[in-house]
mmCIF file of C-alpha atoms in Angstrom:
data_model
loop_
_atom_site.group_PDB
_atom_site.id
_atom_site.type_symbol
_atom_site.label_atom_id
_atom_site.label_comp_id
_atom_site.label_asym_id
_atom_site.label_seq_id
_atom_site.Cartn_x
_atom_site.Cartn_y
_atom_site.Cartn_z
ATOM 1 C CA MET A 1 110.003 89.308 124.788
ATOM 2 C CA ALA A 2 108.599 87.274 121.932
ATOM 3 C CA THR A 3 106.137 90.045 121.242
ATOM 4 C CA LEU A 4 108.839 92.610 120.751
ATOM 5 C CA PHE A 5 110.203 90.904 117.654
ATOM 6 C CA GLN A 6 106.940 89.488 116.406
ATOM 7 C CA VAL A 7 106.793 91.532 113.219
ATOM 8 C CA LEU A 8 108.216 94.714 111.839
ATOM 9 C CA GLY A 9 104.994 96.584 111.852
ATOM 10 C CA ALA A 10 101.755 96.791 110.039
ATOM 11 C CA VAL A 11 100.220 99.252 107.687
ATOM 12 C CA THR A 12 97.358 101.448 108.703
ATOM 13 C CA PRO A 13 95.331 104.595 107.792
ATOM 14 C CA PHE A 14 96.039 108.170 108.686
ATOM 15 C CA SER A 15 94.957 111.697 109.417
ATOM 16 C CA VAL A 16 95.543 114.488 106.939
ATOM 17 C CA SER A 17 96.271 118.101 107.741
ATOM 18 C CA ASN A 18 97.420 120.839 105.441
ATOM 19 C CA SER A 19 99.480 123.942 106.008
ATOM 20 C CA ASN A 20 96.426 125.936 106.910
ATOM 21 C CA GLY A 21 95.350 123.706 109.723
ATOM 22 C CA PHE A 22 97.542 123.580 111.512
ATOM 23 C CA LEU A 23 112.121 105.220 125.742
ATOM 24 C CA LEU A 24 111.553 93.253 130.465
ATOM 25 C CA PRO A 25 111.007 91.778 132.880
ATOM 26 C CA SER A 26 108.885 93.813 135.242
ATOM 27 C CA GLN A 27 105.180 93.906 135.903
ATOM 28 C CA ARG A 28 105.011 97.011 133.775
ATOM 29 C CA SER A 29 106.582 95.281 130.788
ATOM 30 C CA ILE A 30 104.867 94.139 127.645
ATOM 31 C CA SER A 31 102.812 91.009 127.983
ATOM 32 C CA GLU A 32 104.306 88.044 126.169
ATOM 33 C CA ARG A 33 102.691 86.275 123.265
ATOM 34 C CA LYS A 34 103.780 83.262 121.343
ATOM 35 C CA GLY A 35 105.195 84.160 117.977
ATOM 36 C CA SER A 36 108.030 84.041 115.542
ATOM 37 C CA ILE A 37 111.186 86.070 115.460
ATOM 38 C CA PHE A 38 112.023 87.360 112.016
ATOM 39 C CA VAL A 39 115.142 88.960 110.616
ATOM 40 C CA VAL A 40 114.418 91.286 107.716
ATOM 41 C CA ARG A 41 117.492 91.778 105.593
ATOM 42 C CA SER A 42 118.331 94.637 103.287
ATOM 43 C CA ASP A 43 118.062 92.298 100.292
ATOM 44 C CA ALA A 44 114.410 91.538 101.047
ATOM 45 C CA ARG A 45 115.039 88.080 102.476
ATOM 46 C CA VAL A 46 113.086 87.192 105.601
ATOM 47 C CA SER A 47 114.644 84.673 107.972
ATOM 48 C CA GLN A 48 112.554 82.969 110.653
ATOM 49 C CA VAL A 49 114.651 82.571 113.784
ATOM 50 C CA LEU A 50 112.148 81.084 116.207
ATOM 51 C CA ASN A 51 108.691 79.695 115.685
ATOM 52 C CA THR A 52 106.294 79.135 118.543
ATOM 53 C CA GLY A 53 103.039 79.397 116.720
ATOM 54 C CA ALA A 54 103.008 82.667 114.862
ATOM 55 C CA ARG A 55 99.975 83.679 112.866
ATOM 56 C CA LYS A 56 100.211 85.273 109.428
ATOM 57 C CA ASN A 57 103.449 87.135 110.180
ATOM 58 C CA GLU A 58 104.644 86.695 106.632
ATOM 59 C CA LEU A 59 101.853 88.904 105.323
ATOM 60 C CA LEU A 60 102.879 91.745 107.606
ATOM 61 C CA ILE A 61 106.618 91.569 107.047
ATOM 62 C CA THR A 62 106.496 92.357 103.354
ATOM 63 C CA ILE A 63 104.451 95.511 103.754
ATOM 64 C CA ALA A 64 106.170 96.715 106.911
ATOM 65 C CA VAL A 65 109.700 97.245 105.640
ATOM 66 C CA ALA A 66 110.622 98.418 102.192
ATOM 67 C CA THR A 67 113.882 96.846 101.119
ATOM 68 C CA LYS A 68 116.462 97.703 98.535
ATOM 69 C CA GLU A 69 115.718 96.517 95.035
ATOM 70 C CA ASN A 70 117.944 94.533 92.692
ATOM 71 C CA SER A 71 120.233 93.228 95.391
ATOM 72 C CA SER A 72 121.109 89.572 95.822
ATOM 73 C CA ALA A 73 122.540 87.456 98.612
ATOM 74 C CA ALA A 74 125.783 87.131 96.673
ATOM 75 C CA THR A 75 126.060 90.900 96.280
ATOM 76 C CA THR A 76 125.337 91.463 99.963
ATOM 77 C CA SER A 77 127.852 88.913 101.155
ATOM 78 C CA SER A 78 130.565 90.384 98.953
ATOM 79 C CA LYS A 79 130.251 93.884 100.402
ATOM 80 C CA PRO A 80 132.794 95.075 102.969
ATOM 81 C CA GLY A 81 131.747 95.389 106.596
ATOM 82 C CA HIS A 82 129.596 93.122 108.716
ATOM 83 C CA GLU A 83 125.890 92.363 108.969
ATOM 84 C CA ILE A 84 124.279 93.409 112.194
ATOM 85 C CA LEU A 85 120.842 93.854 113.729
ATOM 86 C CA LEU A 86 119.767 97.310 114.803
ATOM 87 C CA PHE A 87 119.846 96.540 118.527
ATOM 88 C CA GLU A 88 123.307 95.020 118.058
ATOM 89 C CA ALA A 89 124.442 98.156 116.246
ATOM 90 C CA LEU A 90 123.309 100.264 119.199
ATOM 91 C CA ARG A 91 125.235 97.963 121.547
ATOM 92 C CA GLU A 92 128.324 98.075 119.312
ATOM 93 C CA GLY A 93 128.334 101.854 119.322
ATOM 94 C CA LEU A 94 127.770 101.939 123.072
ATOM 95 C CA GLU A 95 130.556 99.436 123.740
ATOM 96 C CA GLU A 96 133.029 101.293 121.525
ATOM 97 C CA GLU A 97 132.365 104.541 123.369
ATOM 98 C CA MET A 98 132.702 102.862 126.776
ATOM 99 C CA ASP A 99 136.058 101.447 125.642
ATOM 100 C CA ARG A 100 137.141 104.863 124.384
ATOM 101 C CA ASP A 101 135.986 106.996 127.307
ATOM 102 C CA PRO A 102 135.940 105.736 130.932
ATOM 103 C CA SER A 103 133.458 108.456 131.893
ATOM 104 C CA VAL A 104 130.711 106.778 129.824
ATOM 105 C CA CYS A 105 128.304 104.744 131.947
ATOM 106 C CA VAL A 106 124.884 103.131 131.552
ATOM 107 C CA MET A 107 121.987 103.093 133.985
ATOM 108 C CA GLY A 108 118.427 101.887 133.923
ATOM 109 C CA GLU A 109 116.120 99.008 134.773
ATOM 110 C CA ASP A 110 117.646 95.590 134.000
ATOM 111 C CA VAL A 111 120.420 97.079 131.862
ATOM 112 C CA GLY A 112 123.103 95.128 133.770
ATOM 113 C CA HIS A 113 123.393 91.350 133.883
ATOM 114 C CA TYR A 114 120.018 90.854 132.167
ATOM 115 C CA GLY A 115 121.300 92.950 129.271
ATOM 116 C CA GLY A 116 118.351 95.291 128.889
ATOM 117 C CA SER A 117 114.806 94.491 127.882
ATOM 118 C CA TYR A 118 115.833 94.641 124.207
ATOM 119 C CA LYS A 119 119.397 93.357 124.824
ATOM 120 C CA VAL A 120 121.055 96.629 123.817
ATOM 121 C CA SER A 121 123.387 96.418 126.844
ATOM 122 C CA LYS A 122 123.876 92.633 126.786
ATOM 123 C CA GLY A 123 127.408 91.626 127.807
ATOM 124 C CA LEU A 124 128.438 95.081 128.999
ATOM 125 C CA ALA A 125 128.093 94.450 132.762
ATOM 126 C CA PRO A 126 130.559 91.517 132.844
ATOM 127 C CA LYS A 127 133.015 93.560 130.782
ATOM 128 C CA PHE A 128 132.779 96.956 132.457
ATOM 129 C CA GLY A 129 131.476 96.099 135.930
ATOM 130 C CA ASP A 130 128.424 97.002 137.965
ATOM 131 C CA LEU A 131 129.462 100.598 138.600
ATOM 132 C CA ARG A 132 129.537 101.509 134.889
ATOM 133 C CA VAL A 133 126.509 99.408 133.980
ATOM 134 C CA LEU A 134 124.160 100.143 136.834
ATOM 135 C CA ASP A 135 120.892 98.323 137.452
ATOM 136 C CA THR A 136 118.376 100.672 139.027
ATOM 137 C CA PRO A 137 115.044 100.255 140.832
ATOM 138 C CA ILE A 138 111.802 100.889 138.947
ATOM 139 C CA ALA A 139 111.964 104.626 139.561
ATOM 140 C CA GLU A 140 112.438 106.626 136.379
ATOM 141 C CA ASN A 141 112.356 110.012 138.062
ATOM 142 C CA SER A 142 115.105 108.933 140.492
ATOM 143 C CA PHE A 143 117.593 107.335 138.136
ATOM 144 C CA THR A 144 117.059 109.971 135.442
ATOM 145 C CA GLY A 145 117.823 112.645 138.044
ATOM 146 C CA MET A 146 120.838 110.621 139.147
ATOM 147 C CA GLY A 147 122.041 110.494 135.554
ATOM 148 C CA ILE A 148 121.692 114.258 135.186
ATOM 149 C CA GLY A 149 123.658 114.751 138.419
ATOM 150 C CA ALA A 150 126.358 112.409 137.126
ATOM 151 C CA ALA A 151 126.550 114.423 133.902
ATOM 152 C CA MET A 152 126.968 117.630 135.899
ATOM 153 C CA THR A 153 130.039 116.141 137.608
ATOM 154 C CA GLY A 154 131.761 115.127 134.362
ATOM 155 C CA MET A 155 130.345 111.686 133.596
ATOM 156 C CA ARG A 156 128.661 110.819 130.308
ATOM 157 C CA PRO A 157 125.696 108.675 131.347
ATOM 158 C CA ILE A 158 123.330 106.833 129.047
ATOM 159 C CA VAL A 159 119.946 106.504 130.721
ATOM 160 C CA GLU A 160 117.718 103.770 129.313
ATOM 161 C CA GLY A 161 113.998 103.898 129.689
ATOM 162 C CA MET A 162 112.598 100.361 129.476
ATOM 163 C CA ASN A 163 109.835 101.951 127.455
ATOM 164 C CA MET A 164 109.661 105.568 126.363
ATOM 165 C CA GLY A 165 106.242 105.913 127.933
ATOM 166 C CA PHE A 166 107.756 105.354 131.374
ATOM 167 C CA LEU A 167 109.968 108.417 130.931
ATOM 168 C CA LEU A 168 106.914 110.583 131.454
ATOM 169 C CA LEU A 169 107.589 109.894 135.150
ATOM 170 C CA ALA A 170 110.899 111.720 134.681
ATOM 171 C CA PHE A 171 109.508 114.614 132.682
ATOM 172 C CA ASN A 172 110.352 117.142 135.406
ATOM 173 C CA GLN A 173 113.982 115.998 135.528
ATOM 174 C CA ILE A 174 114.291 116.048 131.738
ATOM 175 C CA SER A 175 112.643 119.419 131.235
ATOM 176 C CA ASN A 176 113.541 121.514 134.282
ATOM 177 C CA ASN A 177 116.984 120.027 134.939
ATOM 178 C CA CYS A 178 118.381 118.270 131.887
ATOM 179 C CA GLY A 179 117.397 120.886 129.357
ATOM 180 C CA MET A 180 117.884 124.046 131.378
ATOM 181 C CA LEU A 181 120.768 123.607 133.846
ATOM 182 C CA HIS A 182 123.430 124.743 131.396
ATOM 183 C CA TYR A 183 121.556 128.019 130.998
ATOM 184 C CA THR A 184 120.360 128.501 134.565
ATOM 185 C CA SER A 185 123.867 127.830 135.936
ATOM 186 C CA GLY A 186 125.292 130.528 133.703
ATOM 187 C CA GLY A 187 127.270 127.931 131.753
ATOM 188 C CA GLN A 188 128.914 126.435 134.839
ATOM 189 C CA PHE A 189 127.494 122.990 134.082
ATOM 190 C CA LYS A 190 127.271 120.917 130.943
ATOM 191 C CA ILE A 191 124.798 118.041 130.789
ATOM 192 C CA PRO A 192 126.325 115.465 128.389
ATOM 193 C CA ILE A 193 123.632 112.827 128.879
ATOM 194 C CA VAL A 194 121.906 110.457 126.459
ATOM 195 C CA ILE A 195 118.358 109.381 127.213
ATOM 196 C CA ARG A 196 117.274 106.494 125.014
ATOM 197 C CA GLY A 197 114.788 103.683 124.764
ATOM 198 C CA PRO A 198 112.065 101.991 122.696
ATOM 199 C CA GLY A 199 108.850 103.643 121.668
ATOM 200 C CA GLY A 200 106.323 103.733 118.880
ATOM 201 C CA VAL A 201 103.325 101.641 117.955
ATOM 202 C CA GLY A 202 104.120 97.929 118.268
ATOM 203 C CA ARG A 203 102.032 94.866 117.623
ATOM 204 C CA GLN A 204 99.198 94.953 120.156
ATOM 205 C CA LEU A 205 101.292 96.427 122.949
ATOM 206 C CA GLY A 206 98.463 98.618 124.214
ATOM 207 C CA ALA A 207 98.216 102.359 124.659
ATOM 208 C CA GLU A 208 100.781 102.783 127.459
ATOM 209 C CA HIS A 209 103.457 100.803 125.569
ATOM 210 C CA SER A 210 102.828 102.534 122.229
ATOM 211 C CA GLN A 211 103.806 106.075 123.150
ATOM 212 C CA ARG A 212 105.493 108.463 120.742
ATOM 213 C CA LEU A 213 107.063 111.101 122.978
ATOM 214 C CA GLU A 214 108.756 113.199 120.309
ATOM 215 C CA SER A 215 105.959 115.735 120.523
ATOM 216 C CA TYR A 216 106.218 115.857 124.343
ATOM 217 C CA PHE A 217 109.936 116.704 124.403
ATOM 218 C CA GLN A 218 110.331 118.885 121.315
ATOM 219 C CA SER A 219 109.402 122.109 123.105
ATOM 220 C CA ILE A 220 112.006 121.738 125.889
ATOM 221 C CA PRO A 221 114.814 124.284 125.434
ATOM 222 C CA GLY A 222 118.329 122.833 125.387
ATOM 223 C CA ILE A 223 117.352 119.300 124.315
ATOM 224 C CA GLN A 224 118.425 117.673 121.058
ATOM 225 C CA MET A 225 116.344 114.826 119.620
ATOM 226 C CA VAL A 226 117.286 112.207 117.033
ATOM 227 C CA ALA A 227 115.504 109.106 115.747
ATOM 228 C CA CYS A 228 117.356 106.104 114.326
ATOM 229 C CA SER A 229 115.885 103.981 111.558
ATOM 230 C CA THR A 230 118.669 101.666 110.311
ATOM 231 C CA PRO A 231 121.529 99.753 111.964
ATOM 232 C CA TYR A 232 123.970 102.129 110.250
ATOM 233 C CA ASN A 233 122.493 105.342 111.572
ATOM 234 C CA ALA A 234 121.607 103.749 114.938
ATOM 235 C CA LYS A 235 125.297 103.141 115.667
ATOM 236 C CA GLY A 236 126.451 106.452 114.222
ATOM 237 C CA LEU A 237 123.857 108.479 116.098
ATOM 238 C CA MET A 238 124.512 106.607 119.361
ATOM 239 C CA LYS A 239 128.228 107.435 119.203
ATOM 240 C CA ALA A 240 127.543 111.054 118.273
ATOM 241 C CA ALA A 241 125.000 111.464 121.070
ATOM 242 C CA ILE A 242 127.433 110.097 123.665
ATOM 243 C CA ARG A 243 130.182 112.471 122.517
ATOM 244 C CA SER A 244 127.906 115.510 122.467
ATOM 245 C CA ASP A 245 128.080 117.989 125.322
ATOM 246 C CA ASN A 246 124.338 118.580 124.965
ATOM 247 C CA PRO A 247 121.579 116.385 126.396
ATOM 248 C CA VAL A 248 120.318 114.129 123.608
ATOM 249 C CA ILE A 249 117.179 112.010 123.472
ATOM 250 C CA LEU A 250 117.597 109.046 121.113
ATOM 251 C CA PHE A 251 114.312 107.572 119.925
ATOM 252 C CA GLU A 252 114.310 103.910 118.908
ATOM 253 C CA HIS A 253 111.333 102.044 117.478
ATOM 254 C CA VAL A 254 110.322 98.727 119.038
ATOM 255 C CA LEU A 255 109.600 97.192 115.639
ATOM 256 C CA LEU A 256 112.952 98.019 114.070
ATOM 257 C CA TYR A 257 115.287 96.308 116.548
ATOM 258 C CA ASN A 258 115.557 93.175 114.365
ATOM 259 C CA LEU A 259 116.213 95.077 111.154
ATOM 260 C CA LYS A 260 119.455 93.801 109.605
ATOM 261 C CA GLU A 261 121.984 95.724 107.548
ATOM 262 C CA ARG A 262 125.651 95.633 106.597
ATOM 263 C CA ILE A 263 127.651 98.412 108.266
ATOM 264 C CA PRO A 264 131.326 99.419 107.948
ATOM 265 C CA ASP A 265 133.991 97.689 110.051
ATOM 266 C CA GLU A 266 135.825 100.964 110.567
ATOM 267 C CA GLU A 267 134.664 103.541 113.086
ATOM 268 C CA TYR A 268 132.227 106.235 111.997
ATOM 269 C CA VAL A 269 130.206 108.942 113.748
ATOM 270 C CA LEU A 270 127.184 110.673 112.226
ATOM 271 C CA SER A 271 126.050 114.246 112.670
ATOM 272 C CA LEU A 272 123.205 114.804 115.104
ATOM 273 C CA GLU A 273 121.844 117.638 112.978
ATOM 274 C CA GLU A 274 121.772 116.191 109.461
ATOM 275 C CA ALA A 275 118.970 114.541 107.541
ATOM 276 C CA GLU A 276 119.571 111.569 105.242
ATOM 277 C CA MET A 277 118.701 111.586 101.560
ATOM 278 C CA VAL A 278 117.159 108.130 101.174
ATOM 279 C CA ARG A 279 115.966 108.470 97.592
ATOM 280 C CA PRO A 280 116.575 111.409 95.246
ATOM 281 C CA GLY A 281 113.614 112.489 93.154
ATOM 282 C CA GLU A 282 112.011 115.339 91.244
ATOM 283 C CA HIS A 283 108.246 115.383 91.737
ATOM 284 C CA VAL A 284 107.560 115.572 95.494
ATOM 285 C CA THR A 285 109.539 115.751 98.734
ATOM 286 C CA ILE A 286 108.504 113.131 101.301
ATOM 287 C CA LEU A 287 109.826 113.852 104.797
ATOM 288 C CA THR A 288 109.707 111.039 107.335
ATOM 289 C CA TYR A 289 111.626 109.323 110.134
ATOM 290 C CA SER A 290 111.894 106.100 112.174
ATOM 291 C CA ARG A 291 109.523 103.258 111.204
ATOM 292 C CA MET A 292 107.622 105.395 108.707
ATOM 293 C CA ARG A 293 110.752 105.496 106.524
ATOM 294 C CA TYR A 294 109.938 101.936 105.501
ATOM 295 C CA HIS A 295 106.273 102.606 104.896
ATOM 296 C CA VAL A 296 107.310 105.488 102.660
ATOM 297 C CA MET A 297 109.822 103.378 100.731
ATOM 298 C CA GLN A 298 107.198 100.695 100.231
ATOM 299 C CA ALA A 299 104.893 103.334 98.805
ATOM 300 C CA ALA A 300 107.733 104.726 96.692
ATOM 301 C CA LYS A 301 107.933 101.457 94.737
ATOM 302 C CA THR A 302 104.301 101.792 93.749
ATOM 303 C CA LEU A 303 104.704 105.472 92.944
ATOM 304 C CA VAL A 304 107.653 104.796 90.630
ATOM 305 C CA ASN A 305 105.585 102.194 88.774
ATOM 306 C CA LYS A 306 102.908 104.829 88.367
ATOM 307 C CA GLY A 307 105.354 107.301 86.841
ATOM 308 C CA TYR A 308 106.100 109.451 89.874
ATOM 309 C CA ASP A 309 109.591 110.306 91.079
ATOM 310 C CA PRO A 310 109.405 110.976 94.847
ATOM 311 C CA GLU A 311 112.343 112.328 96.826
ATOM 312 C CA VAL A 312 112.500 110.636 100.236
ATOM 313 C CA ILE A 313 114.313 112.236 103.170
ATOM 314 C CA ASP A 314 114.752 110.653 106.589
ATOM 315 C CA ILE A 315 114.968 113.792 108.719
ATOM 316 C CA ARG A 316 116.664 111.859 111.613
ATOM 317 C CA SER A 317 117.248 115.076 113.573
ATOM 318 C CA LEU A 318 113.902 115.894 115.151
ATOM 319 C CA LYS A 319 115.328 118.911 116.914
ATOM 320 C CA PRO A 320 116.759 120.922 115.333
ATOM 321 C CA PHE A 321 115.522 120.249 111.805
ATOM 322 C CA ASP A 322 118.065 120.100 108.986
ATOM 323 C CA LEU A 323 116.499 122.952 107.050
ATOM 324 C CA PHE A 324 119.429 123.065 104.624
ATOM 325 C CA THR A 325 118.698 119.592 103.230
ATOM 326 C CA ILE A 326 114.943 120.039 103.513
ATOM 327 C CA GLY A 327 115.020 123.466 101.906
ATOM 328 C CA ASN A 328 117.089 122.350 98.927
ATOM 329 C CA SER A 329 114.628 119.549 98.300
ATOM 330 C CA VAL A 330 111.614 121.852 98.534
ATOM 331 C CA LYS A 331 113.223 124.252 96.086
ATOM 332 C CA LYS A 332 113.599 121.371 93.626
ATOM 333 C CA THR A 333 110.248 119.573 93.930
ATOM 334 C CA HIS A 334 107.954 122.415 95.108
ATOM 335 C CA ARG A 335 105.685 119.898 96.880
ATOM 336 C CA VAL A 336 105.949 118.431 100.384
ATOM 337 C CA LEU A 337 104.401 115.376 102.005
ATOM 338 C CA ILE A 338 105.216 114.683 105.680
ATOM 339 C CA VAL A 339 104.699 111.133 106.976
ATOM 340 C CA GLU A 340 105.022 110.480 110.706
ATOM 341 C CA GLU A 341 103.892 108.052 113.375
ATOM 342 C CA CYS A 342 103.572 110.880 115.867
ATOM 343 C CA MET A 343 100.138 112.239 116.740
ATOM 344 C CA ARG A 344 98.503 114.718 114.402
ATOM 345 C CA THR A 345 97.978 117.433 117.019
ATOM 346 C CA GLY A 346 101.192 119.124 118.111
ATOM 347 C CA GLY A 347 103.412 116.479 116.514
ATOM 348 C CA ILE A 348 106.717 116.672 114.689
ATOM 349 C CA GLY A 349 104.786 117.070 111.453
ATOM 350 C CA ALA A 350 103.078 120.194 112.724
ATOM 351 C CA SER A 351 106.402 121.772 113.715
ATOM 352 C CA LEU A 352 107.953 120.745 110.401
ATOM 353 C CA THR A 353 105.027 122.216 108.494
ATOM 354 C CA ALA A 354 105.449 125.520 110.334
ATOM 355 C CA ALA A 355 109.213 125.603 109.680
ATOM 356 C CA ILE A 356 108.803 124.923 105.956
ATOM 357 C CA THR A 357 106.010 127.472 105.636
ATOM 358 C CA GLU A 358 108.051 130.154 107.388
ATOM 359 C CA ASN A 359 111.234 129.543 105.411
ATOM 360 C CA PHE A 360 110.257 128.159 101.994
ATOM 361 C CA ASN A 361 106.675 129.182 101.387
ATOM 362 C CA ASP A 362 107.514 130.971 98.134
ATOM 363 C CA TYR A 363 108.853 127.720 96.646
ATOM 364 C CA LEU A 364 105.675 125.702 97.268
ATOM 365 C CA ASP A 365 103.280 124.999 94.415
ATOM 366 C CA ALA A 366 100.773 123.195 96.652
ATOM 367 C CA PRO A 367 99.796 123.138 100.330
ATOM 368 C CA ILE A 368 101.920 120.940 102.578
ATOM 369 C CA VAL A 369 100.223 117.620 103.359
ATOM 370 C CA CYS A 370 100.900 115.810 106.637
ATOM 371 C CA LEU A 371 99.942 112.194 107.284
ATOM 372 C CA SER A 372 99.955 111.442 111.015
ATOM 373 C CA SER A 373 98.614 108.969 113.536
ATOM 374 C CA GLN A 374 95.093 109.354 114.851
ATOM 375 C CA ASP A 375 94.623 111.440 117.986
ATOM 376 C CA VAL A 376 93.484 108.428 120.003
ATOM 377 C CA PRO A 377 95.085 106.065 122.550
ATOM 378 C CA THR A 378 96.512 103.148 120.583
ATOM 379 C CA PRO A 379 94.000 100.274 120.818
ATOM 380 C CA TYR A 380 95.091 96.822 121.965
ATOM 381 C CA ALA A 381 92.980 95.081 119.320
ATOM 382 C CA GLY A 382 95.140 94.472 116.264
ATOM 383 C CA THR A 383 92.519 95.447 113.702
ATOM 384 C CA LEU A 384 91.850 98.729 115.488
ATOM 385 C CA GLU A 385 95.551 99.398 116.051
ATOM 386 C CA GLU A 386 96.108 99.186 112.301
ATOM 387 C CA TRP A 387 93.684 102.043 111.762
ATOM 388 C CA THR A 388 95.662 104.488 113.882
ATOM 389 C CA VAL A 389 98.908 104.860 111.891
ATOM 390 C CA VAL A 390 99.780 105.657 108.286
ATOM 391 C CA GLN A 391 99.899 102.882 105.696
ATOM 392 C CA PRO A 392 101.718 102.808 102.326
ATOM 393 C CA SER A 393 98.578 102.757 100.199
ATOM 394 C CA GLN A 394 97.466 106.038 101.734
ATOM 395 C CA ILE A 395 100.882 107.583 101.047
ATOM 396 C CA VAL A 396 100.444 106.656 97.390
ATOM 397 C CA THR A 397 97.027 108.311 97.305
ATOM 398 C CA ALA A 398 98.338 111.461 98.974
ATOM 399 C CA VAL A 399 101.182 111.806 96.462
ATOM 400 C CA GLU A 400 98.823 111.324 93.548
ATOM 401 C CA GLN A 401 96.544 114.068 94.824
ATOM 402 C CA LEU A 402 99.459 116.358 95.635
ATOM 403 C CA CYS A 403 100.956 116.017 92.146
ATOM 404 C CA LYS A 404 97.761 116.681 90.218
#
């Protein structure tokens, strides 16, 4: 578990394509390493929670998460709301919905009294009981199918994959049942299920624990996909996904669980189909999501110092795309850079490139540029792992070339 909160990512190189090219305790869990737990706050302060011999984590923290400028501890503490970690925000949203609706239930490996491998469901089993917070065997195809069956009968299950890579074992249930039963039953069944869990490239978690399954699931009819990137949108998207009558896959990044932010005390629910304008700008539209949001914002600081004014959009909704927000930005800047952690071939960036080309090609003054992860299994070696995903310095270079 120490590994999971070791650092909030590292920066790494990328692949470039233009518009012409077109979800801990088991034996399958992540191996533990000694390290430090860090809390990265929105005011750029880094707090060390536990130290068991970490090595050079401080160097990685500063380049992994771009934080808000010109904010102080006094300003943060005076704001309304409460500070919360991203995994706590997910749990808060989940708990509120379970209080509100007795048909909401949770199932997955170690989600009960252990509290989940990332503690998203911690404390829910004692409160709601073993029937609403159900520990399952290590059998993703079985308990995912059980969750879909529960949804067909009127429940609103949240199925947790201990790691998103393990959900490949349930691909048949997700694709042939979850996504299609509403249609194939002639509308007799709704499948209000949420499938969620951690994914993305971690810190030396190996190829099988570094999966990005957005590209695998995006082609399944009837499935909605969203990716959270902050405690605020993690809670809002969780609540919206639970209330939706459609099957929703919620992608969480392993390296963002300890991200801290102040969120409102009052209840809020976000739209599952809206992008977030992170930074308005005039010169270039940068589309990103999940962990890459912070790599982009880190690069944005350098770009501003160089005289560029990038517009940064966290697309959040991976399916469908919010083409209204994206289109308005393209019409303003006339240049598009897509930054993703997904693979280059057949990734979200490729689908986004096609959608922009089909709908807004006349507004583009330059070819769309897409920075993606390398088409290779993620290496275990840290130095090699860093060369497989996009890093801020390469985003800066891409923007400079795009704005020439």
